[in-house]
PDB file of C-alpha atoms and ligand atoms in Angstrom:
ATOM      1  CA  UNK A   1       0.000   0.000   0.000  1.00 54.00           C
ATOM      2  CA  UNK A   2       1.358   3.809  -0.889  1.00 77.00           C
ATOM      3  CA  UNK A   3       0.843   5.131   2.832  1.00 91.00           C
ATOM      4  CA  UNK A   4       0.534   8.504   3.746  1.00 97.00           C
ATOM      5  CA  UNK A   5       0.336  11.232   6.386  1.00 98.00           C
ATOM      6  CA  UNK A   6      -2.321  13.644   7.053  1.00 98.00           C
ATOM      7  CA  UNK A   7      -3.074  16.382   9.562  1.00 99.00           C
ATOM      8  CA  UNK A   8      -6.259  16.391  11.492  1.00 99.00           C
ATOM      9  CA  UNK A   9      -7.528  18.988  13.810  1.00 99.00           C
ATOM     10  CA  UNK A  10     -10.511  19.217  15.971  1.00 99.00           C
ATOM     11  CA  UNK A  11     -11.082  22.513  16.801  1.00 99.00           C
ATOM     12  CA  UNK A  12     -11.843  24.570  19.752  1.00 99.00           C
ATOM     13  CA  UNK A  13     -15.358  23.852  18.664  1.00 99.00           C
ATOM     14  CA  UNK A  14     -15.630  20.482  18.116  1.00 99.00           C
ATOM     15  CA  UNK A  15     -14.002  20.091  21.823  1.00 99.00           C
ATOM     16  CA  UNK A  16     -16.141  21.679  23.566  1.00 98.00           C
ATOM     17  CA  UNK A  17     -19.041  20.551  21.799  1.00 98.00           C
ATOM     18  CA  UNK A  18     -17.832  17.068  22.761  1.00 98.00           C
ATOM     19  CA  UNK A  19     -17.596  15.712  19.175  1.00 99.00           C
ATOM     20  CA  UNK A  20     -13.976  14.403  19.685  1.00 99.00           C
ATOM     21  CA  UNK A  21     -14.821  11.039  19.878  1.00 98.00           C
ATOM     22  CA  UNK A  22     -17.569  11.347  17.388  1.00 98.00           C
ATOM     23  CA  UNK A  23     -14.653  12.839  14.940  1.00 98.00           C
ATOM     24  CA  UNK A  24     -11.959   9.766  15.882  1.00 98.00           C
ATOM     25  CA  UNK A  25     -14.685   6.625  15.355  1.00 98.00           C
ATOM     26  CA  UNK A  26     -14.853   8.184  11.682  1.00 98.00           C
ATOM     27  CA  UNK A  27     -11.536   8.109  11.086  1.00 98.00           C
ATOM     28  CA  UNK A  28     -10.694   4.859  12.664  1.00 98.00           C
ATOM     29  CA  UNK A  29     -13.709   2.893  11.202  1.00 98.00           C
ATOM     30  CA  UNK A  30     -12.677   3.819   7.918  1.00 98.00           C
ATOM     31  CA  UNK A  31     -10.024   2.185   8.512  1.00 97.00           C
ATOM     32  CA  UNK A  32      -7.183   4.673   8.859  1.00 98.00           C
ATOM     33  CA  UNK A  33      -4.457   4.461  11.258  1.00 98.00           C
ATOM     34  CA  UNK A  34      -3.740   7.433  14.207  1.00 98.00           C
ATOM     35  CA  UNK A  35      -0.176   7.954  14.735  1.00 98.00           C
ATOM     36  CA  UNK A  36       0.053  11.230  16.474  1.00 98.00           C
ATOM     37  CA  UNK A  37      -2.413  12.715  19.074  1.00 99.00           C
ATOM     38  CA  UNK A  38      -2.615  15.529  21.551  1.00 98.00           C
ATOM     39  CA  UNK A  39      -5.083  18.058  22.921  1.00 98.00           C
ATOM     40  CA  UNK A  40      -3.459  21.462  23.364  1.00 98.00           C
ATOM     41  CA  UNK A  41      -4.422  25.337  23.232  1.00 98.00           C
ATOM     42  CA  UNK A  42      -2.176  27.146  20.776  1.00 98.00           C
ATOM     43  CA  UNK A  43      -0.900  30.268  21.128  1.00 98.00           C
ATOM     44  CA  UNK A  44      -2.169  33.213  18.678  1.00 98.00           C
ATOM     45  CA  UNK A  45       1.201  33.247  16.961  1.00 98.00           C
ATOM     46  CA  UNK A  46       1.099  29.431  16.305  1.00 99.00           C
ATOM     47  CA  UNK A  47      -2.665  29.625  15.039  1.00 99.00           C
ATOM     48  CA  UNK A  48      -1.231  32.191  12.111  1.00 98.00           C
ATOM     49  CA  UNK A  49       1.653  29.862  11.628  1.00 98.00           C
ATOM     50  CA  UNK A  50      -0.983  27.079  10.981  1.00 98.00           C
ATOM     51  CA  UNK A  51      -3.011  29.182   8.615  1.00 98.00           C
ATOM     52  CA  UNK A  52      -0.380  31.575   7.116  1.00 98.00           C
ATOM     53  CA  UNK A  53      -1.893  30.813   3.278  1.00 98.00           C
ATOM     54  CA  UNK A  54      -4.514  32.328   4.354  1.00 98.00           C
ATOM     55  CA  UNK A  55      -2.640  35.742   5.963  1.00 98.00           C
ATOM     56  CA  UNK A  56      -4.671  38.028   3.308  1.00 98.00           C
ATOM     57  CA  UNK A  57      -8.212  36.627   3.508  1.00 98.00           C
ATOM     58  CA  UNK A  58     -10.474  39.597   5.659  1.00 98.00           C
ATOM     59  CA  UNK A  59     -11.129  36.550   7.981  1.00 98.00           C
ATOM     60  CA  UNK A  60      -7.727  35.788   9.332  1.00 98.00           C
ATOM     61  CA  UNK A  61      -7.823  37.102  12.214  1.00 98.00           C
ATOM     62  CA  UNK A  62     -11.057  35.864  13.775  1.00 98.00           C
ATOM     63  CA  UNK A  63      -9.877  32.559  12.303  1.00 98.00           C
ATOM     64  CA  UNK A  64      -6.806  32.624  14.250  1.00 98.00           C
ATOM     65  CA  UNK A  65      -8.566  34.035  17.464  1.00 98.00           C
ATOM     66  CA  UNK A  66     -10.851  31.369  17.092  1.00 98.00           C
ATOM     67  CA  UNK A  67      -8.195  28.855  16.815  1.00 98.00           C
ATOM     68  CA  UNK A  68      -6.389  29.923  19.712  1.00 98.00           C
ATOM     69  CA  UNK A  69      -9.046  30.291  21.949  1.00 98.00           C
ATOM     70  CA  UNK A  70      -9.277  27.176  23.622  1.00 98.00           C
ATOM     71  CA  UNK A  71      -7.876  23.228  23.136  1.00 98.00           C
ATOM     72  CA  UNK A  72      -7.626  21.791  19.951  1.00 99.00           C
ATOM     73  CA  UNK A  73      -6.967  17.910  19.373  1.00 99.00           C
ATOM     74  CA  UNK A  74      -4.281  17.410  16.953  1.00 99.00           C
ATOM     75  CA  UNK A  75      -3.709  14.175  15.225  1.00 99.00           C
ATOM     76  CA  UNK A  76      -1.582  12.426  12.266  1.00 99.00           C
ATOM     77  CA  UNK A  77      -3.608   9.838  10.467  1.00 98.00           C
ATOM     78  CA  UNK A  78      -1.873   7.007   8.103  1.00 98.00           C
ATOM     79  CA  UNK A  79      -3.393   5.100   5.095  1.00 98.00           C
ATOM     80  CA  UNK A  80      -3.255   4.995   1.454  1.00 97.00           C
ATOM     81  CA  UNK A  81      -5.201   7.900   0.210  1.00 98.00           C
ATOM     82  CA  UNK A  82      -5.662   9.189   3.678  1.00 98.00           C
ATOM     83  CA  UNK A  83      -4.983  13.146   2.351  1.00 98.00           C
ATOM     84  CA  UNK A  84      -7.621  13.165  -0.221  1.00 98.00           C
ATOM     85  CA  UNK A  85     -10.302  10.635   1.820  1.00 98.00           C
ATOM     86  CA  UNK A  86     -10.091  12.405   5.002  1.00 98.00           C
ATOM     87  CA  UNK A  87     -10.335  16.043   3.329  1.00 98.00           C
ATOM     88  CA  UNK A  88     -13.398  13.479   1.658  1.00 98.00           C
ATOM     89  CA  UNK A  89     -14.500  12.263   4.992  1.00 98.00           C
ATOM     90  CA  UNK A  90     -14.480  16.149   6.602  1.00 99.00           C
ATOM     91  CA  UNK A  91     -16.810  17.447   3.762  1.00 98.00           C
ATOM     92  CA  UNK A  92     -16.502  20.890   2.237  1.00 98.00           C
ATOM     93  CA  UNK A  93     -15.021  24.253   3.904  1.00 98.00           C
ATOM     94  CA  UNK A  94     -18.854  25.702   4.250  1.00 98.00           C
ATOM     95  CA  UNK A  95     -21.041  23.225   6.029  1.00 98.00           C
ATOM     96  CA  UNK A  96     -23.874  24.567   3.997  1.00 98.00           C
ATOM     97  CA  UNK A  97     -22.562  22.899   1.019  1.00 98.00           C
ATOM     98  CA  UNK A  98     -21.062  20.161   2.895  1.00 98.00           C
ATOM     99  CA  UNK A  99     -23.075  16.492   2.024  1.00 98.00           C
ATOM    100  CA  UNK A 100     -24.574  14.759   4.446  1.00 98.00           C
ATOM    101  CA  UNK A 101     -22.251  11.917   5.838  1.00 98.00           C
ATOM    102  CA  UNK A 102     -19.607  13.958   5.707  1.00 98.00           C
ATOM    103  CA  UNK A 103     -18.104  15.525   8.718  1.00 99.00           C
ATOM    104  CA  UNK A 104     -19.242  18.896   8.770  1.00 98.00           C
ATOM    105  CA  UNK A 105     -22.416  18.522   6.798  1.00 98.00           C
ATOM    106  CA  UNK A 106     -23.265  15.969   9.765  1.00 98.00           C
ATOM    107  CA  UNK A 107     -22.231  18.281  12.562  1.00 98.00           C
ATOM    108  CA  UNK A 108     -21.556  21.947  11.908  1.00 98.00           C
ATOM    109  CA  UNK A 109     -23.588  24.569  10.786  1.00 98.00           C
ATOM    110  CA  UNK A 110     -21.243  27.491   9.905  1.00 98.00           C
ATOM    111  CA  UNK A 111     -17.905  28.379   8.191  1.00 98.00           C
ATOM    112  CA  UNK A 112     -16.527  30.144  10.781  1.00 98.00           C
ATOM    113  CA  UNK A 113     -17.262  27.260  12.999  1.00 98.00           C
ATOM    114  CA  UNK A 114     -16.971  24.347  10.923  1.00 99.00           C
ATOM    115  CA  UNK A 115     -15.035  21.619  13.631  1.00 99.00           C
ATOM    116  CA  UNK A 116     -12.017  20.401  11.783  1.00 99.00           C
ATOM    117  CA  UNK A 117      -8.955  21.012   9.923  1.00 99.00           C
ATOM    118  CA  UNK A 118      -7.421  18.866   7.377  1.00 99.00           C
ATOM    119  CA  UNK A 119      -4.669  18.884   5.653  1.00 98.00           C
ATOM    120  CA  UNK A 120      -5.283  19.824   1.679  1.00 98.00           C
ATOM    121  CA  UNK A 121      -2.576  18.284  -0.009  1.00 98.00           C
ATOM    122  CA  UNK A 122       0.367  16.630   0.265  1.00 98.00           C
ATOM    123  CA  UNK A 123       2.485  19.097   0.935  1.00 98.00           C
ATOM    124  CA  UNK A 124       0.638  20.779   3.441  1.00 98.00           C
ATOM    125  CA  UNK A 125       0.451  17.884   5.036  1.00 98.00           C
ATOM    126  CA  UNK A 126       3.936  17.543   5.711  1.00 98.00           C
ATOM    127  CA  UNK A 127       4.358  20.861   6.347  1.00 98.00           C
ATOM    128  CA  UNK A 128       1.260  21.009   8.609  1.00 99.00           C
ATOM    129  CA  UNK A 129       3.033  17.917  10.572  1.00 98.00           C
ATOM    130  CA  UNK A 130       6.292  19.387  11.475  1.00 98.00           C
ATOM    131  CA  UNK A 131       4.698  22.268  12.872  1.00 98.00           C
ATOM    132  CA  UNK A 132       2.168  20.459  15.442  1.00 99.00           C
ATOM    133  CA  UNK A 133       4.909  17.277  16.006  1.00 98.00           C
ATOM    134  CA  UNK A 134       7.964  16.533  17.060  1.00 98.00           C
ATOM    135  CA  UNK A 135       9.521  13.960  15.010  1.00 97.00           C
ATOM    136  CA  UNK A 136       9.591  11.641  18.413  1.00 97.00           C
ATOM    137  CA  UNK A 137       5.747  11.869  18.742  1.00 98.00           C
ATOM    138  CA  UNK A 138       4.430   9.779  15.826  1.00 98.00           C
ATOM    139  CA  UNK A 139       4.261   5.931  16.513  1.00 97.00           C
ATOM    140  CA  UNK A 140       5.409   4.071  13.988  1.00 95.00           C
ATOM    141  CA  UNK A 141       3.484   0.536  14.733  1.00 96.00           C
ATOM    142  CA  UNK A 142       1.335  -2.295  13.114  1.00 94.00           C
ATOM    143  CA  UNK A 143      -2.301  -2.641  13.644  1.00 93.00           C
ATOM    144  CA  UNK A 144      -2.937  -6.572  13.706  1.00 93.00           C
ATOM    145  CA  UNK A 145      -6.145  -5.065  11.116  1.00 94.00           C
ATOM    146  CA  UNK A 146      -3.876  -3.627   8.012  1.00 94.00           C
ATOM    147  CA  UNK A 147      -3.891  -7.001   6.764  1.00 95.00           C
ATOM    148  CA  UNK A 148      -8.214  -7.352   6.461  1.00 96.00           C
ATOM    149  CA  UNK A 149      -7.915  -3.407   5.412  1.00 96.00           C
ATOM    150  CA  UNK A 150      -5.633  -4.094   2.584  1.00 96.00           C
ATOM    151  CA  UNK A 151      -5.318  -6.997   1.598  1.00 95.00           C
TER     152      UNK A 151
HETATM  153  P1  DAT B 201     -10.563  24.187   4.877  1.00 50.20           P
HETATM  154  O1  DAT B 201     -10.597  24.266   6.379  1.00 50.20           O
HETATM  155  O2  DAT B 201     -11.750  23.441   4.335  1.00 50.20           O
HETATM  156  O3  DAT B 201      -9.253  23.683   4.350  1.00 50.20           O
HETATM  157  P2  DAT B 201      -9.672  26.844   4.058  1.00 50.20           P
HETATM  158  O4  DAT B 201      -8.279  26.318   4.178  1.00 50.20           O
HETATM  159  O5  DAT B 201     -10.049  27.539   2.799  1.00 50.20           O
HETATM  160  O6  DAT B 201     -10.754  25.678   4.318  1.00 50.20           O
HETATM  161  O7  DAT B 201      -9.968  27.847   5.247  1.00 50.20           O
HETATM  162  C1  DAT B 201      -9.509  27.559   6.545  1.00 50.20           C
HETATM  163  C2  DAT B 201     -10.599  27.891   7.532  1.00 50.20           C
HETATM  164  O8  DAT B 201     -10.895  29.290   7.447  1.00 50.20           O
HETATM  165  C3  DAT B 201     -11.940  27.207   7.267  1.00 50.20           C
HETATM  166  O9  DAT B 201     -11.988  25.885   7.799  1.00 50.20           O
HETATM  167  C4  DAT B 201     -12.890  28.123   7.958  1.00 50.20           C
HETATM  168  C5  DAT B 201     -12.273  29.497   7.720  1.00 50.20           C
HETATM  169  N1  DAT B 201     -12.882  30.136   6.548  1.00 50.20           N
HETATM  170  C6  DAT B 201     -12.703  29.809   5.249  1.00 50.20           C
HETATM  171  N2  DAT B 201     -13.420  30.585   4.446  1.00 50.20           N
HETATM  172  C7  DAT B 201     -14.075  31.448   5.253  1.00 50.20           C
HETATM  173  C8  DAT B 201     -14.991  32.513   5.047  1.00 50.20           C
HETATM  174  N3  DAT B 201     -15.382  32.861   3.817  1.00 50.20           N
HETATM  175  N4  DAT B 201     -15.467  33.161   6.131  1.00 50.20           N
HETATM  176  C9  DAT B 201     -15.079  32.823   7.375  1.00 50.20           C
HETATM  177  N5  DAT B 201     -14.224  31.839   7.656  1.00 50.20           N
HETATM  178  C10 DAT B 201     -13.729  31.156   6.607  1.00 50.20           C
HETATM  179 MG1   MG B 202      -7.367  24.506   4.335  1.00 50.20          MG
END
């Protein structure tokens, strides 16, 4: 299988709404495989890090407030395709056009407070890696299930 590395995010939102394990069970029933996780509150400066593509757009700096304002769970996934299918499994940026099933169409209501991040491609991902994780913190290990997930 061609694994690879995503970023997930729950944000301050989806915490305290209590969706984190909600969020997780999609993930892992798809099949994918968590190799990094940690719930912490980052600091404004980190949150523009995070989001510095988006340093122009007039709502940067709510989106960073927002961000920063309270924990956020952040998490590596593995699997093959797990870039595209989880930016698949989170649905679209605006949960009004998000589809049903998907994350946010299921569970959020509004752009500005839409749940989750995910990586959009591959190098974001690993860009978007580095900056939440040490090196040290993903676990490289074998889930006794890879073999009925793949074959
Ligand atoms: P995504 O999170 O789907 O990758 P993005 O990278 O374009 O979307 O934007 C990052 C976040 O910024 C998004 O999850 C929510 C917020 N955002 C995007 N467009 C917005 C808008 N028009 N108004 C307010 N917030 C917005
Ligand atoms: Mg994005």
């Amino acid at each position: 299988a061609e694994m690879e590395r995503t970023f997930i995010a729950i944000k301050p939102d989806g915490v305290q709404r209590s969706l984190i394990a909600e969020i997780i069970s999609r993930f892992e029933r798809k099949g994918f495989k968590l190799v990094a996780i940690k719930i912490v509150v980052p600091s404004k400066n980190f949150a523009e890090k995070h989001y510095h593509d988006l340093k122009e757009r007039p709502f940067f700096n709510g989106l960073c407030d927002f961000l920063s304002s309270g924990p956020v769970v952040a998490m590596v996934w593995e699997g093959e395709g797990v870039i595209k299918y989880g930016r698949k499994l989170i649905g679209a940026t605006d949960p009004q056009k998000s589809e049903p099933g998907t994350i946010r169409g299921d569970l959020a209501v509004v752009v500005g407070r839409n749940i989750i991040h995910g990586s959009d491609g591959p190098e974001t991902a690993k860009d978007e890696i580095n900056l939440w994780f040490k090196p040290e913190e993903l676990v490289n290990y074998t889930n006794n299930a890879e073999k009925w997930v793949y074959g």
